[in-house]
XYZ file of C-alpha atoms in Angstrom:
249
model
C -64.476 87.107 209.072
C -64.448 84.785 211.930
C -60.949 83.348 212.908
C -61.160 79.818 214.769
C -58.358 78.118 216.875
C -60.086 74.281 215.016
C -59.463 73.861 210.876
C -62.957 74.675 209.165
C -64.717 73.932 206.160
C -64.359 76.001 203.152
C -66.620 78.936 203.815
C -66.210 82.377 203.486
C -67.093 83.916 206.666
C -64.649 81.372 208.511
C -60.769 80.884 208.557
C -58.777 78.986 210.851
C -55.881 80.530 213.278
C -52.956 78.199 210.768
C -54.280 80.129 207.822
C -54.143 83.761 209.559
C -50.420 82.572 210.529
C -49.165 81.760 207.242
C -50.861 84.885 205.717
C -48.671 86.679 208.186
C -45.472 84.903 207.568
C -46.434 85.680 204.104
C -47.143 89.411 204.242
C -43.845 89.590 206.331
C -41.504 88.086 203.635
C -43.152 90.407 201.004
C -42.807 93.100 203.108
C -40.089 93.119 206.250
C -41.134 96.850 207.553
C -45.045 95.539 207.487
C -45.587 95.220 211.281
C -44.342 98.512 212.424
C -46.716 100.110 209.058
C -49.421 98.233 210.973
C -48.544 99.235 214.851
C -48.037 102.922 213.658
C -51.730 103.287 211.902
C -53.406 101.735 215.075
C -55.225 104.803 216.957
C -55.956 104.100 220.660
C -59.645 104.154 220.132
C -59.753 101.595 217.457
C -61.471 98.056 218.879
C -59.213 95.614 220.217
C -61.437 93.153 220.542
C -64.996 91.693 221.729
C -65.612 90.101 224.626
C -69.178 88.271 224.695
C -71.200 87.630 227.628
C -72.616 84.196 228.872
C -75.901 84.734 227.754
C -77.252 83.263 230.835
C -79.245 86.081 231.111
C -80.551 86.331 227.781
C -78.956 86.649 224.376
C -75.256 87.387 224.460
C -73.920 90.723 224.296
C -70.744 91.890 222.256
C -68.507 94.562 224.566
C -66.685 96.770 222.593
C -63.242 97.352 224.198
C -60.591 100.054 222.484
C -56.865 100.002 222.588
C -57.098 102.524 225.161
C -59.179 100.500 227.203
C -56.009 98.203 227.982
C -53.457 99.970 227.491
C -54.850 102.514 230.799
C -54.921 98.898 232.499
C -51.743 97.654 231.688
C -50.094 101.042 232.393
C -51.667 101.092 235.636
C -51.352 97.598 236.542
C -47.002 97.962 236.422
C -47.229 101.214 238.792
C -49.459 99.332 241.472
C -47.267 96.235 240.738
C -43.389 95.744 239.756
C -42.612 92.550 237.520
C -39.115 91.613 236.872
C -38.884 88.866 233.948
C -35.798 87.394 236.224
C -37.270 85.719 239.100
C -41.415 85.854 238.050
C -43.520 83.094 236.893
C -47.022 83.738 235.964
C -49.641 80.828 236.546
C -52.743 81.552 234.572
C -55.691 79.517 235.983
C -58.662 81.618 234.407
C -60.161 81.694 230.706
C -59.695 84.376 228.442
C -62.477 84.874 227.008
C -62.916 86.462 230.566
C -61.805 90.053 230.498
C -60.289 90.168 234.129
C -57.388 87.177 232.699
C -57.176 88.676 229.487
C -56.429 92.339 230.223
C -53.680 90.707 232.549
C -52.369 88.701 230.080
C -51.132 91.803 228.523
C -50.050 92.881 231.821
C -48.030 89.910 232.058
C -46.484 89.867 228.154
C -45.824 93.460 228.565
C -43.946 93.041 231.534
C -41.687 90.161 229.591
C -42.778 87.407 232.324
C -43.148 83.565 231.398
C -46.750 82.388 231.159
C -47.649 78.717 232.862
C -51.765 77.725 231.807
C -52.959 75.102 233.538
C -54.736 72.293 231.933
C -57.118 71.777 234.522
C -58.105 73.826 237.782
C -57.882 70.557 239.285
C -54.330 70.364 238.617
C -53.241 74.241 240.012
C -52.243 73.013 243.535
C -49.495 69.907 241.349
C -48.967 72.910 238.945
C -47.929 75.309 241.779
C -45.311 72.786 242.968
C -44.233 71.863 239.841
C -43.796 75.389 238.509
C -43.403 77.698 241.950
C -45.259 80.950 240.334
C -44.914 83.884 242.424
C -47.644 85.412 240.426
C -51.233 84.700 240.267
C -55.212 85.874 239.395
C -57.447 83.899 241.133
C -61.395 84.159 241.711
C -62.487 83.774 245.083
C -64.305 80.326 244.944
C -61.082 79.035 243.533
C -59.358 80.254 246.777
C -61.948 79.144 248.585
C -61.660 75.735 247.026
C -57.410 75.751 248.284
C -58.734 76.822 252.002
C -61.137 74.301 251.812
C -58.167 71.576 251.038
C -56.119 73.233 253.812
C -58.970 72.575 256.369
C -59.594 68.865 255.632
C -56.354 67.996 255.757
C -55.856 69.597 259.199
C -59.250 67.766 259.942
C -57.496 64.231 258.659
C -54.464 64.929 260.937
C -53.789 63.390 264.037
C -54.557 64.957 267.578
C -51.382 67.207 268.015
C -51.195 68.266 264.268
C -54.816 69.212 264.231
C -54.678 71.225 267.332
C -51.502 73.340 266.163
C -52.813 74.117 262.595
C -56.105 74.760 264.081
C -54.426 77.621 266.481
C -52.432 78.769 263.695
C -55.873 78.836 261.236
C -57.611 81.177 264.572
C -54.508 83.372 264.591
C -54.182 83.588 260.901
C -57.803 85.195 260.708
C -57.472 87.787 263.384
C -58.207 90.789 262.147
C -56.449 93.377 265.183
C -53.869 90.673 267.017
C -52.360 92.172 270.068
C -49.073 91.697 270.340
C -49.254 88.808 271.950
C -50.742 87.553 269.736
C -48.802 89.186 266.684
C -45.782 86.914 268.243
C -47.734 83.811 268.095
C -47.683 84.054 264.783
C -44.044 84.117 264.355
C -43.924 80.879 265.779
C -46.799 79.497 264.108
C -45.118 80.747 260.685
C -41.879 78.462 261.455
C -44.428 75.165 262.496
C -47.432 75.706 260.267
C -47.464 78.571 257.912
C -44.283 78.154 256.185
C -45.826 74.604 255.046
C -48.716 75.263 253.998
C -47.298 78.196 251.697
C -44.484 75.229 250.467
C -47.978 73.000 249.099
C -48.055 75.902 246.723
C -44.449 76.075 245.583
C -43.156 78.594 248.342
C -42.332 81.549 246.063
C -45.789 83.934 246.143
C -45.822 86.942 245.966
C -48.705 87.950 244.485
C -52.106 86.799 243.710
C -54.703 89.007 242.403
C -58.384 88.172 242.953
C -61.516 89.648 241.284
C -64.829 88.486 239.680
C -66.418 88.591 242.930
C -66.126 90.171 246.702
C -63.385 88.289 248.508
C -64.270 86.730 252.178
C -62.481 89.064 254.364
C -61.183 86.165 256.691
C -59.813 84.345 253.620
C -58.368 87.764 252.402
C -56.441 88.482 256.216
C -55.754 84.553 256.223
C -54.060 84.472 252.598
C -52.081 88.113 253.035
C -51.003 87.202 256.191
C -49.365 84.204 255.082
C -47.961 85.382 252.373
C -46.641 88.135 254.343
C -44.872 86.109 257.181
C -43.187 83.895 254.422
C -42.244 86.399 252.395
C -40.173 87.971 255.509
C -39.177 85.104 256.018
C -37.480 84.517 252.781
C -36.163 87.317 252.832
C -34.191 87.343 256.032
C -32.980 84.054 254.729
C -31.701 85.794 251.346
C -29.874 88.580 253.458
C -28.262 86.059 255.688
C -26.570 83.967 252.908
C -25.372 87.076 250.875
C -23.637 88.636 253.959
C -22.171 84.634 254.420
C -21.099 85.082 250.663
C -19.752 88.433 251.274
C -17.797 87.722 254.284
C -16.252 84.542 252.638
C -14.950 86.514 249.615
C -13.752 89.579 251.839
């Protein structure tokens, strides 16, 4: 049967997502132990799910994906990246229906973290203040779209402003500063860079991009920003506990 999230018409290949709920609150009353019957009698090559494509191409195609399928992703997803349900917010920004969000999704409810969707990609830069994720997946053109922003504002800003974001920008996408010009940076981090990373709530860490091939200047321009913040931060951090410390001692 097909299960959809809107209340359908009697029929008997459909049922809505309300009915499968209260079937489930149901089954658990009747039975308490149910769910862990269920869990133990799934085998990690049993289906998880289907995940059609567009059809832009032609008719749609069903992928079959097993348990093991995400479960190898989610296991390796927490070894190339360490959650802790303390200090991480998650801001989703892509559908489901697409695998790349939803095999991170259960990355993300594995790991314990809280889950922020946004209501509309228009919204992610008010959403990023608003909520201050420190993780993210993004596709490219929806980085692109954030540069973009960053760029015309620095083109709508007055003489001095333009000319100082505009060096930071150059020295941002270098991809083998000397070390002249490595220092540069550490002073465009304090007048430009810090900002910038502030318009998206100041507390990345992490945003993970696929779909497509990432822009190589937009990749250096991103992780270096992220980088120098992050340091930044973090010298901050060490500098009020050893305040704390030496006020208790």
């Amino acid at each position: 049967r097909v299960i959809t999230l809107d209340i359908v018409d009697n029929s008997p290949d459909l049922i809505d997502i309300r009915q499968v709920m209260k079937m489930g609150d149901k089954l658990s009353e009747e039975d308490p132990s149910s769910y862990v019957k269920l869990s133990e009698e799934v085998q990690e090559n049993d289906i998880a799910t289907l995940i059609y494509t567009s059809g832009s191409t032609g008719r749609p195609k069903g992928v079959e994906l097993t348990q093991r399928n995400f479960i190898s992703q989610v296991r390796a997803g927490h070894v190339r990246l360490l959650v802790d349900p303390r200090t991480d917010r998650v801001l989703s920004t892509l559908p489901l229906a697409h695998v790349f969000e939803r095999t991170l999704m259960y990355f993300y409810i594995s790991g314990g973290l809280s889950v922020y969707f946004v209501d509309d990609i228009k919204n992610v830069a008010k959403l990023c203040k608003e909520i201050k994720p420190t993780i993210s997946a993004m596709v490219p053109r929806l980085l692109e779209k954030i540069y973009t922003k960053m760029e015309s504002r620095v083109e709508a800003a007055g003489f001095v402003k333009r000319t100082l974001a505009q060096w930071a920008f150059d020295l941002a996408s270098l991809a083998h500063p000397n070390l002249f010009q490595r220092l540069q940076r550490t002073i465009a981090n304090k007048v430009i860079y810090q900002r910038l990373f502030k318009a998206l709530g100041g507390e990345f860490r992490c945003i993970i991009v696929g779909g497509a091939s990432l822009n190589p200047e937009l990749c250096r321009f991103s992780s270096m920003l992220a980088s120098l913040y992050s340091k930044a931060m973090a010298s901050q951090r060490a500098l009020r506990s050893e305040e704390h410390t030496s006020e208790l001692q």
